[in-house]
mmCIF file of C-alpha atoms in Angstrom:
data_model
loop_
_atom_site.group_PDB
_atom_site.id
_atom_site.type_symbol
_atom_site.label_atom_id
_atom_site.label_comp_id
_atom_site.label_asym_id
_atom_site.label_seq_id
_atom_site.Cartn_x
_atom_site.Cartn_y
_atom_site.Cartn_z
ATOM 1 C CA MET I 917 -23.073 2.179 -1.205
ATOM 2 C CA SER I 918 -19.908 4.088 -0.244
ATOM 3 C CA MET I 919 -18.356 7.112 -2.077
ATOM 4 C CA LYS I 920 -15.187 5.459 -2.413
ATOM 5 C CA ASN I 921 -16.864 2.373 -4.444
ATOM 6 C CA ILE I 922 -18.194 4.958 -6.717
ATOM 7 C CA ASP I 923 -16.607 5.777 -9.939
ATOM 8 C CA ASN I 924 -17.888 6.924 -13.452
ATOM 9 C CA GLY I 925 -15.990 5.945 -16.764
ATOM 10 C CA LYS I 926 -15.930 9.255 -18.760
ATOM 11 C CA LYS I 927 -12.152 10.104 -17.847
ATOM 12 C CA SER I 928 -11.126 6.389 -18.799
ATOM 13 C CA LEU I 929 -10.221 5.207 -22.271
ATOM 14 C CA LYS I 930 -12.204 2.304 -24.060
ATOM 15 C CA VAL I 931 -9.720 -0.170 -25.014
ATOM 16 C CA GLY I 932 -11.601 -3.005 -26.528
ATOM 17 C CA ARG I 933 -13.399 -6.140 -24.666
ATOM 18 C CA SER I 934 -12.096 -9.041 -22.768
ATOM 19 C CA LYS I 935 -12.241 -12.808 -24.433
ATOM 20 C CA ASP I 936 -15.571 -13.004 -22.397
ATOM 21 C CA GLY I 937 -17.193 -10.054 -23.738
ATOM 22 C CA HIS I 938 -16.133 -7.574 -20.891
ATOM 23 C CA PRO I 939 -16.150 -4.058 -21.916
ATOM 24 C CA LEU I 940 -12.730 -2.703 -20.891
ATOM 25 C CA ARG I 941 -11.393 0.863 -19.997
ATOM 26 C CA MET I 942 -7.858 2.218 -18.672
ATOM 27 C CA ARG I 943 -6.313 5.496 -17.490
ATOM 28 C CA VAL I 944 -3.748 6.644 -15.265
ATOM 29 C CA ASP I 945 -5.041 6.836 -11.726
ATOM 30 C CA GLY I 946 -1.956 8.406 -10.195
ATOM 31 C CA ILE I 947 1.422 9.571 -11.093
ATOM 32 C CA THR I 948 4.425 10.531 -8.821
ATOM 33 C CA ILE I 949 7.566 11.938 -10.148
ATOM 34 C CA VAL I 950 10.655 13.350 -8.431
ATOM 35 C CA SER I 951 13.148 15.717 -9.810
ATOM 36 C CA MET I 952 16.070 17.976 -9.104
ATOM 37 C CA VAL I 953 16.305 22.028 -8.707
ATOM 38 C CA ASP I 954 19.470 23.038 -9.250
ATOM 39 C CA GLY I 955 21.280 26.128 -7.939
ATOM 40 C CA LYS I 956 20.300 29.277 -5.888
ATOM 41 C CA ARG I 957 18.218 30.700 -8.439
ATOM 42 C CA GLU I 958 16.121 27.950 -9.137
ATOM 43 C CA LYS I 959 15.669 27.135 -5.179
ATOM 44 C CA ASN I 960 14.541 30.876 -5.049
ATOM 45 C CA THR I 961 12.093 30.579 -7.568
ATOM 46 C CA ILE I 962 10.482 27.898 -5.645
ATOM 47 C CA ARG I 963 10.550 29.719 -2.563
ATOM 48 C CA ASP I 964 9.016 32.693 -3.699
ATOM 49 C CA TRP I 965 6.643 31.059 -5.790
ATOM 50 C CA VAL I 966 5.035 28.948 -2.835
ATOM 51 C CA LYS I 967 4.850 32.280 -1.042
ATOM 52 C CA ASN I 968 2.873 33.749 -3.617
ATOM 53 C CA ILE I 969 -0.072 31.192 -4.355
ATOM 54 C CA MET I 970 -0.873 30.423 -0.826
ATOM 55 C CA GLY I 971 -4.370 30.655 -0.147
ATOM 56 C CA MET I 972 -7.040 30.813 -2.500
ATOM 57 C CA THR I 973 -6.730 31.714 -6.250
ATOM 58 C CA GLU I 974 -8.875 32.158 -9.040
ATOM 59 C CA HIS I 975 -8.804 28.783 -10.285
ATOM 60 C CA TYR I 976 -7.439 26.471 -7.334
ATOM 61 C CA SER I 977 -7.170 26.507 -3.690
ATOM 62 C CA VAL I 978 -3.750 26.355 -2.249
ATOM 63 C CA GLU I 979 -2.658 25.342 1.435
ATOM 64 C CA PRO I 980 0.783 24.119 2.947
ATOM 65 C CA VAL I 981 1.442 20.700 3.598
ATOM 66 C CA TYR I 982 2.997 20.358 7.233
ATOM 67 C CA HIS I 983 5.410 17.195 7.675
ATOM 68 C CA LYS I 984 6.487 15.597 10.756
ATOM 69 C CA LYS I 985 10.190 14.305 10.992
ATOM 70 C CA ASN I 986 10.150 10.585 10.795
ATOM 71 C CA GLY I 987 11.136 8.005 8.696
ATOM 72 C CA LYS I 988 8.046 8.211 6.252
ATOM 73 C CA ASN I 989 8.768 11.933 5.212
ATOM 74 C CA HIS I 990 11.732 12.762 3.020
ATOM 75 C CA TYR I 991 10.856 16.505 2.886
ATOM 76 C CA GLN I 992 10.414 19.072 5.134
ATOM 77 C CA LYS I 993 7.892 21.443 3.206
ATOM 78 C CA GLY I 994 4.836 20.782 0.790
ATOM 79 C CA VAL I 995 1.736 22.288 -0.832
ATOM 80 C CA LYS I 996 -1.393 20.769 -1.863
ATOM 81 C CA ILE I 997 -3.399 22.258 -4.787
ATOM 82 C CA SER I 998 -7.373 21.495 -4.878
ATOM 83 C CA SER I 999 -10.240 22.181 -6.875
ATOM 84 C CA GLY I 1000 -12.872 22.206 -4.289
ATOM 85 C CA SER I 1001 -12.023 19.298 -1.651
ATOM 86 C CA THR I 1002 -10.465 17.429 -4.550
ATOM 87 C CA MET I 1003 -6.638 17.516 -4.419
ATOM 88 C CA LEU I 1004 -5.199 17.720 -8.138
ATOM 89 C CA VAL I 1005 -1.283 17.660 -6.991
ATOM 90 C CA ARG I 1006 0.875 17.765 -4.131
ATOM 91 C CA ILE I 1007 4.434 19.357 -4.248
ATOM 92 C CA ASP I 1008 6.993 18.612 -1.551
ATOM 93 C CA TYR I 1009 10.080 20.041 -1.552
ATOM 94 C CA LYS I 1010 13.505 20.899 0.659
ATOM 95 C CA PRO I 1011 14.509 17.076 1.491
ATOM 96 C CA TYR I 1012 15.906 16.197 4.868
ATOM 97 C CA ARG I 1013 18.432 13.836 2.992
ATOM 98 C CA ASP I 1014 20.504 14.661 0.205
ATOM 99 C CA ASN I 1015 20.545 11.383 -1.640
ATOM 100 C CA VAL I 1016 16.774 11.812 -2.794
ATOM 101 C CA GLY I 1017 15.238 14.094 -5.405
ATOM 102 C CA ASN I 1018 15.022 17.674 -4.147
ATOM 103 C CA ILE I 1019 11.271 18.273 -5.191
ATOM 104 C CA ARG I 1020 8.494 15.711 -5.756
ATOM 105 C CA PHE I 1021 5.115 15.814 -7.528
ATOM 106 C CA GLU I 1022 1.982 13.765 -6.568
ATOM 107 C CA PHE I 1023 -0.716 14.117 -9.699
ATOM 108 C CA ARG I 1024 -4.000 12.708 -9.395
ATOM 109 C CA PRO I 1025 -5.016 12.727 -13.203
ATOM 110 C CA GLN I 1026 -8.082 10.453 -12.541
ATOM 111 C CA HIS I 1027 -9.954 13.602 -11.513
ATOM 112 C CA LEU I 1028 -9.121 15.546 -14.688
ATOM 113 C CA THR I 1029 -9.599 15.535 -18.510
ATOM 114 C CA GLU I 1030 -6.580 16.044 -20.887
ATOM 115 C CA ASN I 1031 -7.648 19.743 -21.288
ATOM 116 C CA GLY I 1032 -7.613 19.967 -17.250
ATOM 117 C CA MET I 1033 -4.241 18.609 -16.911
ATOM 118 C CA ASN I 1034 -3.169 21.474 -19.397
ATOM 119 C CA LYS I 1035 -4.834 23.959 -17.497
ATOM 120 C CA LEU I 1036 -3.404 22.891 -14.367
ATOM 121 C CA ILE I 1037 0.273 22.460 -15.809
ATOM 122 C CA LEU I 1038 -0.084 26.069 -17.323
ATOM 123 C CA TRP I 1039 -1.141 27.726 -14.273
ATOM 124 C CA LEU I 1040 2.038 26.128 -12.638
ATOM 125 C CA ALA I 1041 4.013 27.896 -15.334
ATOM 126 C CA GLU I 1042 1.947 31.297 -15.272
ATOM 127 C CA SER I 1043 1.720 31.533 -11.473
ATOM 128 C CA GLY I 1044 5.667 31.910 -11.026
ATOM 129 C CA LEU I 1045 7.157 28.583 -11.948
ATOM 130 C CA ALA I 1046 7.861 29.751 -15.655
ATOM 131 C CA ASP I 1047 9.833 27.526 -17.633
ATOM 132 C CA LEU I 1048 11.450 26.057 -14.613
ATOM 133 C CA ILE I 1049 8.215 23.719 -14.297
ATOM 134 C CA PHE I 1050 9.183 22.275 -17.561
ATOM 135 C CA THR I 1051 12.795 21.968 -16.789
ATOM 136 C CA ILE I 1052 11.783 19.845 -13.829
ATOM 137 C CA PHE I 1053 9.989 17.727 -16.071
ATOM 138 C CA LYS I 1054 13.044 17.157 -18.404
ATOM 139 C CA ARG I 1055 14.933 16.045 -15.285
ATOM 140 C CA ALA I 1056 12.064 13.834 -13.739
ATOM 141 C CA TRP I 1057 11.678 10.443 -13.091
ATOM 142 C CA VAL I 1058 8.636 8.348 -12.039
ATOM 143 C CA THR I 1059 8.703 6.881 -8.423
ATOM 144 C CA ARG I 1060 5.114 5.328 -8.658
ATOM 145 C CA LEU I 1061 2.737 4.996 -11.628
ATOM 146 C CA ASP I 1062 -1.048 3.601 -10.828
ATOM 147 C CA VAL I 1063 -2.413 2.294 -14.303
ATOM 148 C CA ALA I 1064 -6.214 1.001 -13.830
ATOM 149 C CA LEU I 1065 -7.813 -1.407 -16.471
ATOM 150 C CA ASP I 1066 -11.375 -1.574 -15.303
ATOM 151 C CA VAL I 1067 -13.384 -4.772 -16.464
ATOM 152 C CA TYR I 1068 -17.226 -4.019 -16.828
ATOM 153 C CA ASN I 1069 -19.616 -6.623 -15.775
ATOM 154 C CA CYS I 1070 -17.464 -8.574 -13.853
ATOM 155 C CA THR I 1071 -16.896 -9.431 -9.915
ATOM 156 C CA LEU I 1072 -13.914 -10.476 -8.128
ATOM 157 C CA GLU I 1073 -15.391 -13.865 -7.781
ATOM 158 C CA ASP I 1074 -15.723 -14.447 -11.546
ATOM 159 C CA TYR I 1075 -11.935 -15.596 -11.669
ATOM 160 C CA PHE I 1076 -8.967 -16.246 -9.665
ATOM 161 C CA PHE I 1077 -6.127 -13.921 -10.040
ATOM 162 C CA GLY I 1078 -2.396 -14.262 -9.229
ATOM 163 C CA LEU I 1079 1.112 -12.240 -10.276
ATOM 164 C CA LYS I 1080 3.910 -13.822 -11.644
ATOM 165 C CA ARG I 1081 6.852 -14.526 -9.021
ATOM 166 C CA CYS I 1082 4.492 -13.313 -6.410
ATOM 167 C CA TYR I 1083 3.453 -15.038 -3.149
ATOM 168 C CA THR I 1084 2.243 -12.230 -0.748
ATOM 169 C CA GLY I 1085 -1.000 -10.417 -0.715
ATOM 170 C CA ASN I 1086 -4.024 -10.051 1.140
ATOM 171 C CA MET I 1087 -7.821 -10.171 0.572
ATOM 172 C CA ASN I 1088 -11.027 -8.747 1.633
ATOM 173 C CA LEU I 1089 -14.403 -10.084 0.729
ATOM 174 C CA GLU I 1090 -16.486 -8.251 3.598
ATOM 175 C CA GLY I 1091 -18.133 -4.972 3.531
ATOM 176 C CA ASP I 1092 -17.618 -1.949 1.454
ATOM 177 C CA SER I 1093 -14.210 -2.468 0.419
ATOM 178 C CA ARG I 1094 -14.330 -5.988 -1.315
ATOM 179 C CA GLY I 1095 -10.811 -6.547 -3.027
ATOM 180 C CA LEU I 1096 -7.516 -8.361 -3.232
ATOM 181 C CA THR I 1097 -3.842 -6.898 -3.206
ATOM 182 C CA LEU I 1098 -1.135 -9.221 -4.843
ATOM 183 C CA GLY I 1099 2.333 -8.055 -3.699
ATOM 184 C CA THR I 1100 3.450 -5.389 -1.237
ATOM 185 C CA VAL I 1101 4.189 -1.630 -1.274
ATOM 186 C CA TYR I 1102 7.845 -2.546 -1.260
ATOM 187 C CA SER I 1103 7.217 -4.724 -4.650
ATOM 188 C CA HIS I 1104 8.216 -3.059 -7.996
ATOM 189 C CA LEU I 1105 4.757 -3.900 -9.135
ATOM 190 C CA GLN I 1106 1.669 -4.330 -6.949
ATOM 191 C CA MET I 1107 -1.976 -5.384 -8.217
ATOM 192 C CA SER I 1108 -4.758 -3.892 -6.721
ATOM 193 C CA ILE I 1109 -7.988 -5.430 -7.660
ATOM 194 C CA TYR I 1110 -11.251 -4.380 -6.193
ATOM 195 C CA GLU I 1111 -14.978 -3.849 -7.137
ATOM 196 C CA LYS I 1112 -16.481 -0.476 -8.155
ATOM 197 C CA THR I 1113 -19.757 0.805 -9.508
ATOM 198 C CA ASP I 1114 -20.170 3.279 -12.600
ATOM 199 C CA LEU I 1115 -22.583 5.966 -12.098
ATOM 200 C CA PHE I 1116 -21.827 7.710 -15.170
ATOM 201 C CA GLY I 1117 -24.818 9.913 -16.322
ATOM 202 C CA VAL I 1118 -26.918 9.894 -13.032
ATOM 203 C CA GLU I 1119 -25.082 12.623 -11.323
ATOM 204 C CA SER I 1120 -28.185 13.597 -9.303
ATOM 205 C CA SER I 1121 -27.817 9.809 -7.995
ATOM 206 C CA ILE I 1122 -24.167 10.724 -7.141
ATOM 207 C CA GLU I 1123 -25.525 13.924 -5.356
ATOM 208 C CA LYS I 1124 -27.833 11.841 -3.069
ATOM 209 C CA VAL I 1125 -25.006 9.621 -2.282
ATOM 210 C CA GLU I 1126 -22.744 12.913 -1.128
ATOM 211 C CA THR I 1127 -25.956 14.128 0.578
ATOM 212 C CA LEU I 1128 -27.160 11.304 2.556
ATOM 213 C CA GLY I 1129 -24.335 8.744 2.859
ATOM 214 C CA LYS I 1130 -23.983 5.498 1.845
ATOM 215 C CA ASN I 1131 -26.307 2.569 0.961
ATOM 216 C CA ILE I 1132 -29.217 4.684 -0.330
ATOM 217 C CA LEU I 1133 -28.758 3.413 -3.753
ATOM 218 C CA ARG I 1134 -29.284 -0.363 -5.101
ATOM 219 C CA VAL I 1135 -26.023 -1.207 -6.693
ATOM 220 C CA ASP I 1136 -27.611 -3.707 -9.121
ATOM 221 C CA GLU I 1137 -28.954 -0.562 -11.060
ATOM 222 C CA TYR I 1138 -25.764 0.484 -12.234
ATOM 223 C CA ALA I 1139 -22.789 -0.852 -14.179
ATOM 224 C CA ASP I 1140 -20.468 -2.802 -11.906
ATOM 225 C CA PHE I 1141 -16.942 -3.267 -12.784
ATOM 226 C CA LEU I 1142 -13.521 -4.564 -11.442
ATOM 227 C CA ARG I 1143 -10.822 -2.469 -11.348
ATOM 228 C CA ILE I 1144 -7.190 -3.904 -11.923
ATOM 229 C CA GLU I 1145 -4.924 -1.117 -10.649
ATOM 230 C CA ALA I 1146 -1.159 -1.807 -11.560
ATOM 231 C CA ARG I 1147 1.075 0.087 -8.942
ATOM 232 C CA ILE I 1148 4.240 0.422 -10.572
ATOM 233 C CA ARG I 1149 7.111 1.704 -8.148
ATOM 234 C CA PRO I 1150 10.619 1.634 -9.788
ATOM 235 C CA LYS I 1151 13.629 0.849 -7.501
ATOM 236 C CA ASN I 1152 16.102 3.164 -9.552
ATOM 237 C CA THR I 1153 16.530 6.439 -10.463
ATOM 238 C CA PRO I 1154 18.573 7.871 -13.313
ATOM 239 C CA HIS I 1155 21.638 8.293 -10.664
ATOM 240 C CA SER I 1156 21.842 4.586 -9.327
ATOM 241 C CA LYS I 1157 23.761 1.689 -10.211
ATOM 242 C CA GLN I 1158 21.072 0.343 -12.605
ATOM 243 C CA ALA I 1159 19.971 3.719 -14.044
ATOM 244 C CA ASN I 1160 18.696 2.028 -17.365
ATOM 245 C CA ARG I 1161 16.007 0.530 -15.220
ATOM 246 C CA ALA I 1162 14.714 4.060 -14.087
ATOM 247 C CA ILE I 1163 11.624 5.373 -15.823
ATOM 248 C CA ARG I 1164 11.817 8.975 -16.730
ATOM 249 C CA LEU I 1165 8.989 10.999 -16.988
ATOM 250 C CA ALA I 1166 10.186 11.801 -20.609
ATOM 251 C CA ASP I 1167 10.353 7.872 -21.433
ATOM 252 C CA LEU I 1168 6.986 7.118 -20.390
ATOM 253 C CA ASP I 1169 6.355 5.685 -24.053
ATOM 254 C CA LYS I 1170 8.753 3.151 -23.434
ATOM 255 C CA LEU I 1171 6.696 1.429 -20.192
ATOM 256 C CA VAL I 1172 6.532 -2.153 -20.427
ATOM 257 C CA ASN I 1173 3.272 -3.639 -20.232
ATOM 258 C CA PRO I 1174 2.535 -4.137 -16.355
ATOM 259 C CA PHE I 1175 -0.507 -6.253 -16.906
ATOM 260 C CA GLU I 1176 1.601 -9.195 -18.705
ATOM 261 C CA SER I 1177 2.386 -10.206 -15.004
ATOM 262 C CA LEU I 1178 -1.123 -10.717 -14.235
ATOM 263 C CA GLN I 1179 -2.354 -14.304 -14.108
ATOM 264 C CA ILE I 1180 -6.053 -15.092 -14.593
ATOM 265 C CA TYR I 1181 -7.617 -18.616 -14.016
ATOM 266 C CA HIS I 1182 -10.738 -20.402 -14.354
ATOM 267 C CA LYS I 1183 -12.804 -21.163 -11.387
ATOM 268 C CA GLY I 1184 -12.593 -24.542 -10.276
ATOM 269 C CA LEU I 1185 -8.742 -24.287 -9.781
ATOM 270 C CA ASP I 1186 -8.970 -24.770 -6.004
ATOM 271 C CA ASN I 1187 -10.585 -27.728 -6.085
ATOM 272 C CA MET I 1188 -8.453 -29.742 -8.855
ATOM 273 C CA LEU I 1189 -5.093 -28.328 -6.741
ATOM 274 C CA HIS I 1190 -6.796 -29.905 -3.582
ATOM 275 C CA GLY I 1191 -7.507 -33.277 -5.614
ATOM 276 C CA THR I 1192 -4.291 -33.508 -6.993
ATOM 277 C CA ASP I 1193 -2.570 -32.726 -3.594
ATOM 278 C CA ASN I 1194 -4.863 -33.028 -0.535
ATOM 279 C CA ARG I 1195 -2.230 -30.836 1.435
ATOM 280 C CA PHE I 1196 -3.277 -27.724 -0.976
ATOM 281 C CA SER I 1197 -6.191 -25.951 1.149
ATOM 282 C CA TYR I 1198 -7.973 -22.978 -0.467
ATOM 283 C CA LYS I 1199 -8.707 -20.468 2.303
ATOM 284 C CA LYS I 1200 -11.460 -18.209 1.197
ATOM 285 C CA GLY I 1201 -10.432 -15.015 2.111
ATOM 286 C CA HIS I 1202 -7.015 -15.670 1.278
ATOM 287 C CA THR I 1203 -5.458 -14.514 -2.064
ATOM 288 C CA LEU I 1204 -4.133 -17.250 -4.460
ATOM 289 C CA ALA I 1205 -0.621 -16.135 -3.710
ATOM 290 C CA ARG I 1206 -1.180 -16.605 -0.039
ATOM 291 C CA ASN I 1207 -2.572 -19.939 -0.520
ATOM 292 C CA LYS I 1208 0.471 -21.067 -2.589
ATOM 293 C CA HIS I 1209 2.539 -19.477 0.019
ATOM 294 C CA ASP I 1210 1.067 -21.664 2.544
ATOM 295 C CA PHE I 1211 1.129 -24.862 0.634
ATOM 296 C CA LEU I 1212 4.759 -24.614 -0.021
ATOM 297 C CA LYS I 1213 5.616 -23.863 3.413
ATOM 298 C CA ARG I 1214 3.326 -27.234 4.482
ATOM 299 C CA ILE I 1215 5.256 -29.255 2.150
ATOM 300 C CA GLY I 1216 8.479 -27.727 2.711
ATOM 301 C CA ALA I 1217 9.277 -26.414 -0.491
ATOM 302 C CA ARG I 1218 10.382 -23.450 -2.306
ATOM 303 C CA LYS I 1219 8.538 -23.991 -5.666
ATOM 304 C CA MET I 1220 5.407 -25.240 -6.797
ATOM 305 C CA PRO I 1221 5.629 -29.194 -7.467
ATOM 306 C CA LYS I 1222 5.344 -29.899 -11.296
ATOM 307 C CA HIS I 1223 2.200 -31.667 -11.090
ATOM 308 C CA GLN I 1224 0.820 -28.578 -9.553
ATOM 309 C CA GLU I 1225 2.225 -26.334 -11.906
ATOM 310 C CA LYS I 1226 0.424 -28.593 -14.863
ATOM 311 C CA VAL I 1227 -2.721 -27.724 -13.095
ATOM 312 C CA PHE I 1228 -2.065 -23.949 -12.873
ATOM 313 C CA LYS I 1229 -1.371 -24.176 -16.803
ATOM 314 C CA GLN I 1230 -4.345 -26.084 -17.219
ATOM 315 C CA TYR I 1231 -6.562 -23.216 -15.967
ATOM 316 C CA GLU I 1232 -4.744 -20.408 -16.904
ATOM 317 C CA TYR I 1233 -7.139 -18.266 -19.002
ATOM 318 C CA GLU I 1234 -6.091 -15.500 -21.276
ATOM 319 C CA LEU I 1235 -9.364 -13.380 -20.390
ATOM 320 C CA LEU I 1236 -7.417 -10.440 -21.710
ATOM 321 C CA ASN I 1237 -5.476 -9.865 -24.940
ATOM 322 C CA LYS I 1238 -3.207 -7.834 -23.014
ATOM 323 C CA GLY I 1239 -0.834 -6.917 -26.014
ATOM 324 C CA GLU I 1240 -3.734 -5.508 -27.714
ATOM 325 C CA VAL I 1241 -5.001 -3.595 -24.448
ATOM 326 C CA TRP I 1242 -1.291 -2.134 -23.878
ATOM 327 C CA SER I 1243 -1.565 -0.873 -27.616
ATOM 328 C CA PHE I 1244 -3.817 1.727 -26.495
ATOM 329 C CA TRP I 1245 -0.939 2.944 -23.801
ATOM 330 C CA PRO I 1246 0.009 6.034 -26.023
ATOM 331 C CA ASP I 1247 -3.671 7.183 -26.191
ATOM 332 C CA CYS I 1248 -3.804 6.764 -22.446
ATOM 333 C CA LYS I 1249 -0.844 8.729 -21.709
ATOM 334 C CA ALA I 1250 -2.054 11.535 -23.947
ATOM 335 C CA LYS I 1251 -4.728 12.344 -21.642
ATOM 336 C CA LEU I 1252 -2.043 13.482 -19.141
ATOM 337 C CA GLY I 1253 -1.459 16.509 -21.411
ATOM 338 C CA LEU I 1254 1.864 18.417 -20.945
ATOM 339 C CA LEU I 1255 2.804 16.157 -18.485
ATOM 340 C CA GLY I 1256 2.879 13.279 -20.808
ATOM 341 C CA ASN I 1257 3.978 15.250 -23.786
ATOM 342 C CA PRO I 1258 7.932 15.999 -23.827
ATOM 343 C CA PRO I 1259 7.827 17.742 -27.189
ATOM 344 C CA LEU I 1260 5.797 20.634 -25.441
ATOM 345 C CA TRP I 1261 8.007 21.127 -22.845
ATOM 346 C CA VAL I 1262 10.061 23.189 -25.013
ATOM 347 C CA ALA I 1263 8.781 26.746 -25.001
ATOM 348 C CA THR I 1264 8.542 27.248 -29.042
ATOM 349 C CA ASN I 1265 6.690 24.056 -29.559
ATOM 350 C CA ARG I 1266 4.387 25.073 -26.829
ATOM 351 C CA ASN I 1267 3.739 28.406 -27.866
ATOM 352 C CA ARG I 1268 2.655 27.321 -31.297
ATOM 353 C CA TYR I 1269 0.520 24.466 -30.142
ATOM 354 C CA PHE I 1270 -1.388 26.789 -27.805
ATOM 355 C CA SER I 1271 -1.605 29.513 -29.933
#
């Protein structure tokens, strides 16, 4: 068992059960925001703050991030703030171009409780950013948001998975990293579905894994779950032509349910599709999306024939009550602490709350 396959659900929110009785949990796994630092005074505050916090601090370790000038990097400078060896937030600033936000925060809330997030953000303020950090939040918009839905006692091969209007993806059924991806890094919504093992309550076993490496624990001794991670990458900003489609940090409560686009099918779908049209060949190791793409290419069509669509509808299964699951989103967002609580970006509200 590899460490990357291990998680414990203690930082995730219980969100009911599936139609087949699987316990469900949800959390924000990662959030990246971009914002603006305006004027010489604010830019000098960022510069002086970075200079003053570099190195080991009482609460966190801070180290510089070095950027190479290439198409993948939009910023010239950055810092990484960690607890031990775990990165909690990365901050990039001083962009190469003028058409991007001039400061970027990549938070990893999966490593923190709500109280831990509050402490981190208050530390950012108290270590020199002061109220500027909350001004930055007010101006910020989201460039990536990862929401993880964990389905316990479930494996990758119990169902077929698809994504509406998606014909791309890849699948891996070998080795430590069993999973599938629907969509690409360029998609507004990408689903990454992979198997994990929950070692909650057995920290000594986790220590054994960290010390001795993988394959020293019996997987069947612990609770397995399937993580369905919705990776949302908004394509619009508050300054674009379709600014109304941007996701502002202050408006996270208005986020549209990403799991509505997830499609789940009963096993046997592949055989039925092949029986309906023997040109549909389901290749194990390919995603359902990939097999649909190959089939359409084979028959020279742009969309599935009606008789095949009937098969998909026949086998589609409402394993998840998606509306009920998403009704917990406000509680899930609340675990982001100050980051997800706009009223507390106002100093008077914040001082009253933490007094």
